[in-house]
Amino acid sequence: MKTENQKNQSNQIKILSVMASPEPDANGANYIDYENEQDTILDSLSGFDSRDIFLDMPDPVKSTLEEIEDYLKDGSHDILHITAHGDEDGYLYFENETGYLVEVTGRELTGVLARVSIPKIVILSSCHSAKYDRNFKPVA
């Protein structure tokens, strides 16, 4: 028979929140203030009981496709939340293993998600990620 704590954990929503903040270019254009983004997410969830929602927010932040895949391998996350810059050519700006910018397509991201247990919900916070015109392939 399950204890009350085990029952609560089985209903707990587990969120993986990753923020890609590659080293900024000379103009600082690629920088995301990930600490501010983290604070915003933490504030938005502050009214929820930790038995209901678990926020998995890796720190230090290195948002590579490989790390996202590693976090999702066990299939325990219900929601994947990604914060990253995007551009009009259909790329997300993630990081490579040394922290520098790497352009990731929607196809590459979905390739990673296809190899793991895909979360029920994927939230993409990125500029230009859903823009559509016939010459543009949106990431979303």
Short mmCIF file of N, CA, C and O in Angstrom, two decimals:
data_model
loop_
_atom_site.label_atom_id
_atom_site.label_comp_id
_atom_site.label_asym_id
_atom_site.label_seq_id
_atom_site.Cartn_x
_atom_site.Cartn_y
_atom_site.Cartn_z
N MET A 1 0.84 -1.18 0.00
CA MET A 1 0.00 0.00 0.00
C MET A 1 0.88 1.24 0.00
O MET A 1 1.87 1.32 0.72
N LYS A 2 0.54 2.24 -0.83
CA LYS A 2 1.33 3.46 -0.93
C LYS A 2 1.07 4.37 0.26
O LYS A 2 -0.05 4.49 0.73
N THR A 3 2.15 5.02 0.70
CA THR A 3 1.99 6.02 1.75
C THR A 3 1.44 7.30 1.12
O THR A 3 1.42 7.46 -0.10
N GLU A 4 0.99 8.23 1.95
CA GLU A 4 0.46 9.51 1.45
C GLU A 4 1.52 10.27 0.66
O GLU A 4 1.23 10.85 -0.38
N ASN A 5 2.78 10.22 1.11
CA ASN A 5 3.87 10.90 0.42
C ASN A 5 4.09 10.30 -0.96
O ASN A 5 4.30 11.01 -1.93
N GLN A 6 4.05 8.97 -1.09
CA GLN A 6 4.22 8.31 -2.38
C GLN A 6 3.07 8.66 -3.31
O GLN A 6 3.28 8.85 -4.50
N LYS A 7 1.86 8.77 -2.81
CA LYS A 7 0.72 9.16 -3.64
C LYS A 7 0.92 10.56 -4.18
O LYS A 7 0.69 10.83 -5.35
N ASN A 8 1.36 11.48 -3.32
CA ASN A 8 1.59 12.86 -3.75
C ASN A 8 2.68 12.94 -4.80
O ASN A 8 2.57 13.69 -5.76
N GLN A 9 3.77 12.18 -4.63
CA GLN A 9 4.85 12.23 -5.59
C GLN A 9 4.43 11.70 -6.95
O GLN A 9 4.89 12.17 -7.97
N SER A 10 3.55 10.73 -7.00
CA SER A 10 3.11 10.20 -8.28
C SER A 10 2.26 11.21 -9.04
O SER A 10 2.16 11.15 -10.25
N ASN A 11 1.65 12.15 -8.36
CA ASN A 11 0.85 13.19 -9.00
C ASN A 11 1.64 14.48 -9.19
O ASN A 11 1.12 15.44 -9.74
N GLN A 12 2.87 14.50 -8.74
CA GLN A 12 3.69 15.70 -8.83
C GLN A 12 4.04 16.00 -10.29
O GLN A 12 4.39 15.10 -11.05
N ILE A 13 3.93 17.26 -10.68
CA ILE A 13 4.33 17.70 -12.01
C ILE A 13 5.79 18.08 -11.94
O ILE A 13 6.20 18.88 -11.11
N LYS A 14 6.59 17.50 -12.82
CA LYS A 14 8.02 17.76 -12.83
C LYS A 14 8.37 18.57 -14.08
O LYS A 14 8.11 18.13 -15.20
N ILE A 15 8.96 19.75 -13.86
CA ILE A 15 9.29 20.68 -14.94
C ILE A 15 10.81 20.76 -15.08
O ILE A 15 11.51 20.99 -14.10
N LEU A 16 11.30 20.60 -16.30
CA LEU A 16 12.70 20.86 -16.60
C LEU A 16 12.75 22.21 -17.31
O LEU A 16 12.16 22.39 -18.37
N SER A 17 13.42 23.16 -16.69
CA SER A 17 13.55 24.49 -17.27
C SER A 17 15.00 24.76 -17.59
O SER A 17 15.85 24.77 -16.70
N VAL A 18 15.30 24.94 -18.88
CA VAL A 18 16.67 25.22 -19.32
C VAL A 18 16.72 26.57 -20.01
O VAL A 18 15.77 26.97 -20.68
N MET A 19 17.81 27.26 -19.81
CA MET A 19 17.99 28.58 -20.39
C MET A 19 19.33 28.63 -21.09
O MET A 19 20.36 28.45 -20.46
N ALA A 20 19.28 28.87 -22.38
CA ALA A 20 20.50 28.96 -23.16
C ALA A 20 20.98 30.41 -23.13
O ALA A 20 20.29 31.31 -23.57
N SER A 21 22.16 30.58 -22.60
CA SER A 21 22.76 31.91 -22.54
C SER A 21 24.21 31.81 -22.98
O SER A 21 25.13 31.88 -22.15
N PRO A 22 24.42 31.62 -24.29
CA PRO A 22 25.80 31.50 -24.76
C PRO A 22 26.59 32.77 -24.51
O PRO A 22 26.02 33.83 -24.29
N GLU A 23 27.90 32.63 -24.54
CA GLU A 23 28.77 33.79 -24.37
C GLU A 23 28.34 34.87 -25.37
O GLU A 23 28.11 34.57 -26.54
N PRO A 24 28.21 36.10 -24.90
CA PRO A 24 27.73 37.16 -25.80
C PRO A 24 28.73 37.48 -26.90
O PRO A 24 29.93 37.31 -26.72
N ASP A 25 28.18 37.93 -28.05
CA ASP A 25 29.07 38.39 -29.10
C ASP A 25 29.58 39.78 -28.74
O ASP A 25 29.31 40.28 -27.64
N ALA A 26 30.32 40.41 -29.62
CA ALA A 26 30.96 41.70 -29.31
C ALA A 26 29.94 42.77 -28.91
O ALA A 26 30.24 43.66 -28.12
N ASN A 27 28.71 42.68 -29.40
CA ASN A 27 27.67 43.65 -29.08
C ASN A 27 26.80 43.19 -27.91
O ASN A 27 25.86 43.87 -27.53
N GLY A 28 27.07 42.01 -27.37
CA GLY A 28 26.26 41.49 -26.28
C GLY A 28 24.91 40.99 -26.75
O GLY A 28 24.03 40.71 -25.95
N ALA A 29 24.74 40.84 -28.05
CA ALA A 29 23.43 40.54 -28.62
C ALA A 29 22.90 39.17 -28.26
O ALA A 29 21.70 38.96 -28.28
N ASN A 30 23.74 38.22 -27.96
CA ASN A 30 23.27 36.85 -27.72
C ASN A 30 23.05 36.54 -26.26
O ASN A 30 22.71 35.43 -25.91
N TYR A 31 23.23 37.50 -25.40
CA TYR A 31 23.17 37.27 -23.97
C TYR A 31 21.73 37.27 -23.46
O TYR A 31 20.94 38.14 -23.80
N ILE A 32 21.39 36.29 -22.66
CA ILE A 32 20.12 36.26 -21.93
C ILE A 32 20.48 36.37 -20.45
O ILE A 32 21.36 35.65 -19.96
N ASP A 33 19.80 37.23 -19.77
CA ASP A 33 20.02 37.39 -18.33
C ASP A 33 19.32 36.21 -17.64
O ASP A 33 18.21 36.32 -17.15
N TYR A 34 20.00 35.06 -17.65
CA TYR A 34 19.35 33.83 -17.17
C TYR A 34 19.00 33.90 -15.70
O TYR A 34 18.03 33.29 -15.27
N GLU A 35 19.76 34.64 -14.91
CA GLU A 35 19.42 34.74 -13.49
C GLU A 35 18.07 35.44 -13.31
O GLU A 35 17.26 35.03 -12.48
N ASN A 36 17.83 36.48 -14.09
CA ASN A 36 16.54 37.17 -14.05
C ASN A 36 15.43 36.24 -14.55
O ASN A 36 14.33 36.20 -13.98
N GLU A 37 15.70 35.49 -15.60
CA GLU A 37 14.72 34.54 -16.13
C GLU A 37 14.41 33.47 -15.08
O GLU A 37 13.25 33.10 -14.89
N GLN A 38 15.43 32.97 -14.41
CA GLN A 38 15.22 31.98 -13.36
C GLN A 38 14.36 32.55 -12.24
O GLN A 38 13.44 31.88 -11.76
N ASP A 39 14.67 33.77 -11.82
CA ASP A 39 13.89 34.41 -10.76
C ASP A 39 12.43 34.55 -11.16
O ASP A 39 11.53 34.34 -10.34
N THR A 40 12.18 34.90 -12.41
CA THR A 40 10.81 35.05 -12.90
C THR A 40 10.05 33.73 -12.81
O THR A 40 8.91 33.68 -12.36
N ILE A 41 10.69 32.65 -13.22
CA ILE A 41 10.05 31.33 -13.15
C ILE A 41 9.82 30.92 -11.70
O ILE A 41 8.74 30.43 -11.35
N LEU A 42 10.83 31.11 -10.86
CA LEU A 42 10.67 30.76 -9.45
C LEU A 42 9.55 31.56 -8.81
O LEU A 42 8.74 31.01 -8.05
N ASP A 43 9.46 32.85 -9.12
CA ASP A 43 8.38 33.68 -8.58
C ASP A 43 7.02 33.20 -9.05
O ASP A 43 6.06 33.17 -8.28
N SER A 44 6.93 32.79 -10.32
CA SER A 44 5.64 32.36 -10.85
C SER A 44 5.15 31.06 -10.21
O SER A 44 3.95 30.79 -10.19
N LEU A 45 6.06 30.26 -9.69
CA LEU A 45 5.69 28.99 -9.07
C LEU A 45 5.67 29.05 -7.54
O LEU A 45 5.40 28.05 -6.89
N SER A 46 5.94 30.21 -6.98
CA SER A 46 6.10 30.32 -5.53
C SER A 46 4.82 30.00 -4.75
O SER A 46 4.89 29.58 -3.61
N GLY A 47 3.66 30.12 -5.36
CA GLY A 47 2.42 29.84 -4.66
C GLY A 47 2.02 28.37 -4.66
O GLY A 47 1.04 27.99 -4.03
N PHE A 48 2.78 27.55 -5.36
CA PHE A 48 2.46 26.13 -5.45
C PHE A 48 3.22 25.33 -4.40
O PHE A 48 4.34 25.65 -4.05
N ASP A 49 2.61 24.27 -3.94
CA ASP A 49 3.22 23.37 -2.98
C ASP A 49 4.25 22.50 -3.71
O ASP A 49 3.97 21.99 -4.81
N SER A 50 5.41 22.30 -3.11
CA SER A 50 6.46 21.49 -3.74
C SER A 50 6.05 20.03 -3.90
O SER A 50 6.66 19.30 -4.68
N ARG A 51 5.02 19.60 -3.19
CA ARG A 51 4.51 18.24 -3.40
C ARG A 51 3.73 18.15 -4.70
O ARG A 51 3.55 17.07 -5.24
N ASP A 52 3.28 19.31 -5.22
CA ASP A 52 2.51 19.33 -6.46
C ASP A 52 3.39 19.60 -7.69
O ASP A 52 3.14 19.06 -8.75
N ILE A 53 4.39 20.45 -7.52
CA ILE A 53 5.25 20.84 -8.63
C ILE A 53 6.71 20.79 -8.20
O ILE A 53 7.08 21.34 -7.17
N PHE A 54 7.52 20.12 -9.02
CA PHE A 54 8.97 20.10 -8.80
C PHE A 54 9.62 20.79 -9.99
O PHE A 54 9.40 20.40 -11.14
N LEU A 55 10.39 21.82 -9.71
CA LEU A 55 11.10 22.55 -10.75
C LEU A 55 12.55 22.09 -10.79
O LEU A 55 13.30 22.26 -9.83
N ASP A 56 12.94 21.51 -11.90
CA ASP A 56 14.30 21.05 -12.13
C ASP A 56 14.97 22.11 -13.00
O ASP A 56 14.69 22.21 -14.19
N MET A 57 15.80 22.93 -12.38
CA MET A 57 16.45 24.04 -13.08
C MET A 57 17.96 23.88 -12.94
O MET A 57 18.54 24.32 -11.94
N PRO A 58 18.59 23.22 -13.91
CA PRO A 58 20.03 22.97 -13.82
C PRO A 58 20.83 24.25 -13.64
O PRO A 58 20.58 25.25 -14.30
N ASP A 59 21.78 24.20 -12.74
CA ASP A 59 22.67 25.33 -12.52
C ASP A 59 24.01 24.75 -12.11
O ASP A 59 24.06 23.90 -11.23
N PRO A 60 25.13 25.08 -12.70
CA PRO A 60 25.26 26.17 -13.64
C PRO A 60 24.60 25.83 -14.97
O PRO A 60 24.49 24.67 -15.36
N VAL A 61 24.16 26.87 -15.62
CA VAL A 61 23.44 26.71 -16.87
C VAL A 61 24.41 26.45 -18.02
O VAL A 61 25.31 27.22 -18.25
N LYS A 62 24.22 25.34 -18.67
CA LYS A 62 24.86 25.05 -19.95
C LYS A 62 23.82 24.31 -20.76
O LYS A 62 23.61 23.13 -20.56
N SER A 63 23.16 25.00 -21.61
CA SER A 63 22.06 24.41 -22.36
C SER A 63 22.53 23.89 -23.71
O SER A 63 22.37 24.54 -24.73
N THR A 64 23.13 22.72 -23.67
CA THR A 64 23.49 22.05 -24.91
C THR A 64 22.41 21.02 -25.20
O THR A 64 21.69 20.58 -24.30
N LEU A 65 22.30 20.63 -26.45
CA LEU A 65 21.33 19.58 -26.79
C LEU A 65 21.63 18.30 -26.04
O LEU A 65 20.72 17.59 -25.60
N GLU A 66 22.92 17.99 -25.86
CA GLU A 66 23.30 16.77 -25.18
C GLU A 66 22.86 16.79 -23.72
O GLU A 66 22.38 15.78 -23.19
N GLU A 67 22.99 17.93 -23.06
CA GLU A 67 22.57 18.01 -21.65
C GLU A 67 21.06 17.91 -21.52
O GLU A 67 20.56 17.27 -20.60
N ILE A 68 20.34 18.54 -22.43
CA ILE A 68 18.89 18.43 -22.39
C ILE A 68 18.48 16.97 -22.57
O ILE A 68 17.63 16.46 -21.85
N GLU A 69 19.12 16.30 -23.51
CA GLU A 69 18.83 14.88 -23.73
C GLU A 69 19.12 14.06 -22.47
O GLU A 69 18.32 13.21 -22.08
N ASP A 70 20.25 14.33 -21.82
CA ASP A 70 20.59 13.60 -20.60
C ASP A 70 19.55 13.81 -19.50
O ASP A 70 19.18 12.87 -18.81
N TYR A 71 19.07 15.04 -19.35
CA TYR A 71 18.06 15.32 -18.31
C TYR A 71 16.73 14.62 -18.61
O TYR A 71 16.00 14.26 -17.69
N LEU A 72 16.42 14.44 -19.89
CA LEU A 72 15.12 13.87 -20.25
C LEU A 72 15.12 12.34 -20.38
O LEU A 72 14.06 11.74 -20.51
N LYS A 73 16.29 11.73 -20.33
CA LYS A 73 16.39 10.28 -20.56
C LYS A 73 15.56 9.43 -19.62
O LYS A 73 15.04 8.39 -20.01
N ASP A 74 15.43 9.86 -18.37
CA ASP A 74 14.72 9.01 -17.42
C ASP A 74 13.20 9.10 -17.56
O ASP A 74 12.47 8.32 -16.94
N GLY A 75 12.71 10.00 -18.40
CA GLY A 75 11.28 10.07 -18.66
C GLY A 75 10.44 10.63 -17.54
O GLY A 75 9.21 10.50 -17.56
N SER A 76 11.05 11.26 -16.56
CA SER A 76 10.29 11.72 -15.40
C SER A 76 9.73 13.13 -15.53
O SER A 76 8.93 13.55 -14.71
N HIS A 77 10.15 13.88 -16.55
CA HIS A 77 9.69 15.26 -16.69
C HIS A 77 8.38 15.33 -17.48
O HIS A 77 8.24 14.71 -18.53
N ASP A 78 7.45 16.10 -16.95
CA ASP A 78 6.16 16.31 -17.62
C ASP A 78 6.20 17.49 -18.57
O ASP A 78 5.49 17.53 -19.57
N ILE A 79 7.02 18.49 -18.21
CA ILE A 79 7.09 19.73 -18.98
C ILE A 79 8.56 20.07 -19.22
O ILE A 79 9.38 20.00 -18.32
N LEU A 80 8.86 20.47 -20.46
CA LEU A 80 10.16 21.01 -20.81
C LEU A 80 9.95 22.47 -21.17
O LEU A 80 9.16 22.79 -22.06
N HIS A 81 10.64 23.36 -20.47
CA HIS A 81 10.58 24.78 -20.74
C HIS A 81 11.96 25.24 -21.20
O HIS A 81 12.93 25.08 -20.48
N ILE A 82 12.03 25.79 -22.42
CA ILE A 82 13.29 26.24 -22.99
C ILE A 82 13.23 27.75 -23.19
O ILE A 82 12.29 28.25 -23.82
N THR A 83 14.22 28.46 -22.67
CA THR A 83 14.38 29.88 -22.95
C THR A 83 15.66 30.03 -23.75
O THR A 83 16.72 29.58 -23.33
N ALA A 84 15.54 30.65 -24.93
CA ALA A 84 16.70 30.83 -25.80
C ALA A 84 16.40 31.95 -26.79
O ALA A 84 15.24 32.25 -27.06
N HIS A 85 17.45 32.54 -27.32
CA HIS A 85 17.25 33.47 -28.43
C HIS A 85 16.94 32.66 -29.68
O HIS A 85 17.35 31.52 -29.82
N GLY A 86 16.22 33.27 -30.58
CA GLY A 86 15.95 32.68 -31.88
C GLY A 86 16.18 33.73 -32.95
O GLY A 86 16.29 34.91 -32.64
N ASP A 87 16.24 33.30 -34.19
CA ASP A 87 16.41 34.29 -35.26
C ASP A 87 15.42 34.02 -36.38
O ASP A 87 14.74 33.01 -36.41
N GLU A 88 15.36 34.93 -37.30
CA GLU A 88 14.39 34.86 -38.39
C GLU A 88 14.70 33.77 -39.39
O GLU A 88 13.89 33.48 -40.27
N ASP A 89 15.87 33.16 -39.31
CA ASP A 89 16.22 32.08 -40.22
C ASP A 89 15.83 30.71 -39.67
O ASP A 89 16.14 29.69 -40.27
N GLY A 90 15.16 30.68 -38.51
CA GLY A 90 14.67 29.43 -37.97
C GLY A 90 15.62 28.71 -37.04
O GLY A 90 15.54 27.49 -36.89
N TYR A 91 16.52 29.45 -36.41
CA TYR A 91 17.47 28.84 -35.48
C TYR A 91 17.20 29.27 -34.06
O TYR A 91 16.75 30.39 -33.81
N LEU A 92 17.49 28.38 -33.13
CA LEU A 92 17.58 28.73 -31.72
C LEU A 92 19.06 28.84 -31.39
O LEU A 92 19.88 28.10 -31.93
N TYR A 93 19.39 29.75 -30.50
CA TYR A 93 20.78 29.90 -30.08
C TYR A 93 20.99 29.15 -28.77
O TYR A 93 20.58 29.60 -27.72
N PHE A 94 21.60 27.98 -28.88
CA PHE A 94 21.95 27.19 -27.73
C PHE A 94 23.45 27.37 -27.47
O PHE A 94 24.09 28.22 -28.05
N GLU A 95 23.98 26.52 -26.61
CA GLU A 95 25.39 26.57 -26.28
C GLU A 95 26.07 25.27 -26.70
O GLU A 95 25.44 24.22 -26.72
N ASN A 96 27.35 25.38 -27.00
CA ASN A 96 28.13 24.17 -27.17
C ASN A 96 28.75 23.83 -25.82
O ASN A 96 28.50 24.52 -24.83
N GLU A 97 29.55 22.79 -25.76
CA GLU A 97 30.10 22.33 -24.48
C GLU A 97 31.05 23.34 -23.82
O GLU A 97 31.31 23.25 -22.62
N THR A 98 31.54 24.32 -24.57
CA THR A 98 32.40 25.34 -23.99
C THR A 98 31.65 26.64 -23.69
O THR A 98 32.25 27.61 -23.25
N GLY A 99 30.34 26.65 -23.94
CA GLY A 99 29.53 27.81 -23.59
C GLY A 99 29.33 28.81 -24.70
O GLY A 99 28.69 29.85 -24.49
N TYR A 100 29.83 28.51 -25.89
CA TYR A 100 29.67 29.44 -27.00
C TYR A 100 28.48 29.09 -27.87
O TYR A 100 28.00 27.95 -27.87
N LEU A 101 28.00 30.06 -28.60
CA LEU A 101 26.78 29.95 -29.38
C LEU A 101 26.86 28.86 -30.44
O LEU A 101 27.87 28.73 -31.14
N VAL A 102 25.77 28.09 -30.52
CA VAL A 102 25.59 27.14 -31.59
C VAL A 102 24.15 27.28 -32.08
O VAL A 102 23.22 27.43 -31.28
N GLU A 103 23.97 27.30 -33.38
CA GLU A 103 22.63 27.42 -33.94
C GLU A 103 21.99 26.04 -34.02
O GLU A 103 22.59 25.09 -34.52
N VAL A 104 20.77 25.94 -33.52
CA VAL A 104 20.04 24.67 -33.48
C VAL A 104 18.74 24.85 -34.25
O VAL A 104 18.00 25.80 -34.01
N THR A 105 18.46 23.93 -35.14
CA THR A 105 17.20 23.97 -35.88
C THR A 105 16.11 23.25 -35.09
O THR A 105 16.39 22.46 -34.18
N GLY A 106 14.87 23.51 -35.46
CA GLY A 106 13.76 22.78 -34.88
C GLY A 106 13.88 21.29 -35.12
O GLY A 106 13.55 20.47 -34.27
N ARG A 107 14.37 20.92 -36.28
CA ARG A 107 14.56 19.50 -36.61
C ARG A 107 15.58 18.85 -35.67
O ARG A 107 15.39 17.72 -35.22
N GLU A 108 16.66 19.57 -35.35
CA GLU A 108 17.66 19.02 -34.43
C GLU A 108 17.07 18.86 -33.03
O GLU A 108 17.30 17.85 -32.36
N LEU A 109 16.30 19.85 -32.59
CA LEU A 109 15.67 19.77 -31.28
C LEU A 109 14.68 18.61 -31.22
O LEU A 109 14.68 17.83 -30.27
N THR A 110 13.85 18.47 -32.24
CA THR A 110 12.89 17.37 -32.23
C THR A 110 13.58 16.02 -32.36
O THR A 110 13.08 15.02 -31.86
N GLY A 111 14.75 15.99 -33.00
CA GLY A 111 15.53 14.75 -33.06
C GLY A 111 15.95 14.29 -31.68
O GLY A 111 15.89 13.11 -31.35
N VAL A 112 16.36 15.25 -30.85
CA VAL A 112 16.72 14.93 -29.46
C VAL A 112 15.48 14.44 -28.72
O VAL A 112 15.52 13.43 -28.02
N LEU A 113 14.38 15.16 -28.87
CA LEU A 113 13.15 14.77 -28.16
C LEU A 113 12.66 13.39 -28.60
O LEU A 113 12.09 12.66 -27.80
N ALA A 114 12.90 13.03 -29.85
CA ALA A 114 12.47 11.73 -30.35
C ALA A 114 13.27 10.58 -29.73
O ALA A 114 12.80 9.45 -29.67
N ARG A 115 14.48 10.87 -29.26
CA ARG A 115 15.33 9.82 -28.68
C ARG A 115 15.07 9.60 -27.20
O ARG A 115 15.60 8.65 -26.61
N VAL A 116 14.30 10.47 -26.59
CA VAL A 116 14.02 10.36 -25.16
C VAL A 116 12.51 10.23 -24.97
O VAL A 116 11.75 10.24 -25.92
N SER A 117 12.11 10.12 -23.74
CA SER A 117 10.69 10.11 -23.42
C SER A 117 10.20 11.56 -23.47
O SER A 117 10.52 12.36 -22.60
N ILE A 118 9.48 11.90 -24.51
CA ILE A 118 9.06 13.29 -24.75
C ILE A 118 8.12 13.74 -23.64
O ILE A 118 7.15 13.05 -23.31
N PRO A 119 8.42 14.92 -23.06
CA PRO A 119 7.50 15.47 -22.05
C PRO A 119 6.12 15.74 -22.65
O PRO A 119 5.98 15.90 -23.86
N LYS A 120 5.12 15.78 -21.80
CA LYS A 120 3.75 16.03 -22.26
C LYS A 120 3.60 17.41 -22.89
O LYS A 120 2.81 17.62 -23.80
N ILE A 121 4.37 18.38 -22.37
CA ILE A 121 4.29 19.76 -22.84
C ILE A 121 5.71 20.27 -23.05
O ILE A 121 6.58 20.07 -22.21
N VAL A 122 5.92 20.96 -24.18
CA VAL A 122 7.18 21.64 -24.43
C VAL A 122 6.85 23.11 -24.64
O VAL A 122 6.04 23.45 -25.50
N ILE A 123 7.46 23.97 -23.82
CA ILE A 123 7.24 25.41 -23.91
C ILE A 123 8.53 26.03 -24.43
O ILE A 123 9.60 25.81 -23.88
N LEU A 124 8.41 26.80 -25.50
CA LEU A 124 9.55 27.44 -26.10
C LEU A 124 9.39 28.95 -25.96
O LEU A 124 8.48 29.54 -26.55
N SER A 125 10.26 29.55 -25.17
CA SER A 125 10.28 31.01 -24.99
C SER A 125 11.44 31.54 -25.81
O SER A 125 12.59 31.49 -25.38
N SER A 126 11.12 32.01 -27.01
CA SER A 126 12.16 32.45 -27.91
C SER A 126 11.58 33.40 -28.94
O SER A 126 10.50 33.15 -29.48
N CYS A 127 12.32 34.46 -29.21
CA CYS A 127 11.86 35.37 -30.26
C CYS A 127 11.93 34.67 -31.62
O CYS A 127 12.77 33.79 -31.84
N HIS A 128 11.01 34.99 -32.48
CA HIS A 128 10.93 34.48 -33.86
C HIS A 128 10.66 32.98 -33.96
O HIS A 128 10.74 32.43 -35.05
N SER A 129 10.34 32.30 -32.88
CA SER A 129 10.22 30.84 -32.94
C SER A 129 8.97 30.37 -33.66
O SER A 129 8.91 29.23 -34.10
N ALA A 130 7.97 31.22 -33.82
CA ALA A 130 6.75 30.79 -34.49
C ALA A 130 6.40 31.65 -35.69
O ALA A 130 5.34 31.49 -36.28
N LYS A 131 7.26 32.57 -36.05
CA LYS A 131 7.00 33.42 -37.22
C LYS A 131 6.83 32.54 -38.45
O LYS A 131 7.56 31.56 -38.63
N TYR A 132 5.90 32.92 -39.30
CA TYR A 132 5.69 32.10 -40.49
C TYR A 132 5.60 32.97 -41.73
O TYR A 132 4.89 33.96 -41.76
N ASP A 133 6.33 32.62 -42.72
CA ASP A 133 6.10 33.04 -44.09
C ASP A 133 6.60 31.91 -44.96
O ASP A 133 7.23 30.97 -44.48
N ARG A 134 6.31 31.94 -46.23
CA ARG A 134 6.61 30.76 -47.05
C ARG A 134 8.10 30.48 -47.22
O ARG A 134 8.49 29.39 -47.60
N ASN A 135 8.97 31.46 -46.92
CA ASN A 135 10.40 31.27 -47.02
C ASN A 135 11.06 30.95 -45.69
O ASN A 135 12.26 30.79 -45.61
N PHE A 136 10.26 30.86 -44.66
CA PHE A 136 10.79 30.72 -43.30
C PHE A 136 10.26 29.44 -42.67
O PHE A 136 9.08 29.16 -42.74
N LYS A 137 11.12 28.68 -42.06
CA LYS A 137 10.73 27.48 -41.35
C LYS A 137 10.78 27.75 -39.86
O LYS A 137 11.85 27.78 -39.26
N PRO A 138 9.65 28.01 -39.23
CA PRO A 138 9.68 28.33 -37.80
C PRO A 138 10.10 27.13 -36.95
O PRO A 138 9.82 25.99 -37.29
N VAL A 139 10.78 27.42 -35.87
CA VAL A 139 11.21 26.36 -34.96
C VAL A 139 10.00 25.69 -34.32
O VAL A 139 9.94 24.48 -34.21
N ALA A 140 9.04 26.50 -33.89
CA ALA A 140 7.86 25.94 -33.21
C ALA A 140 7.12 24.99 -34.13
O ALA A 140 6.63 23.98 -33.74
#
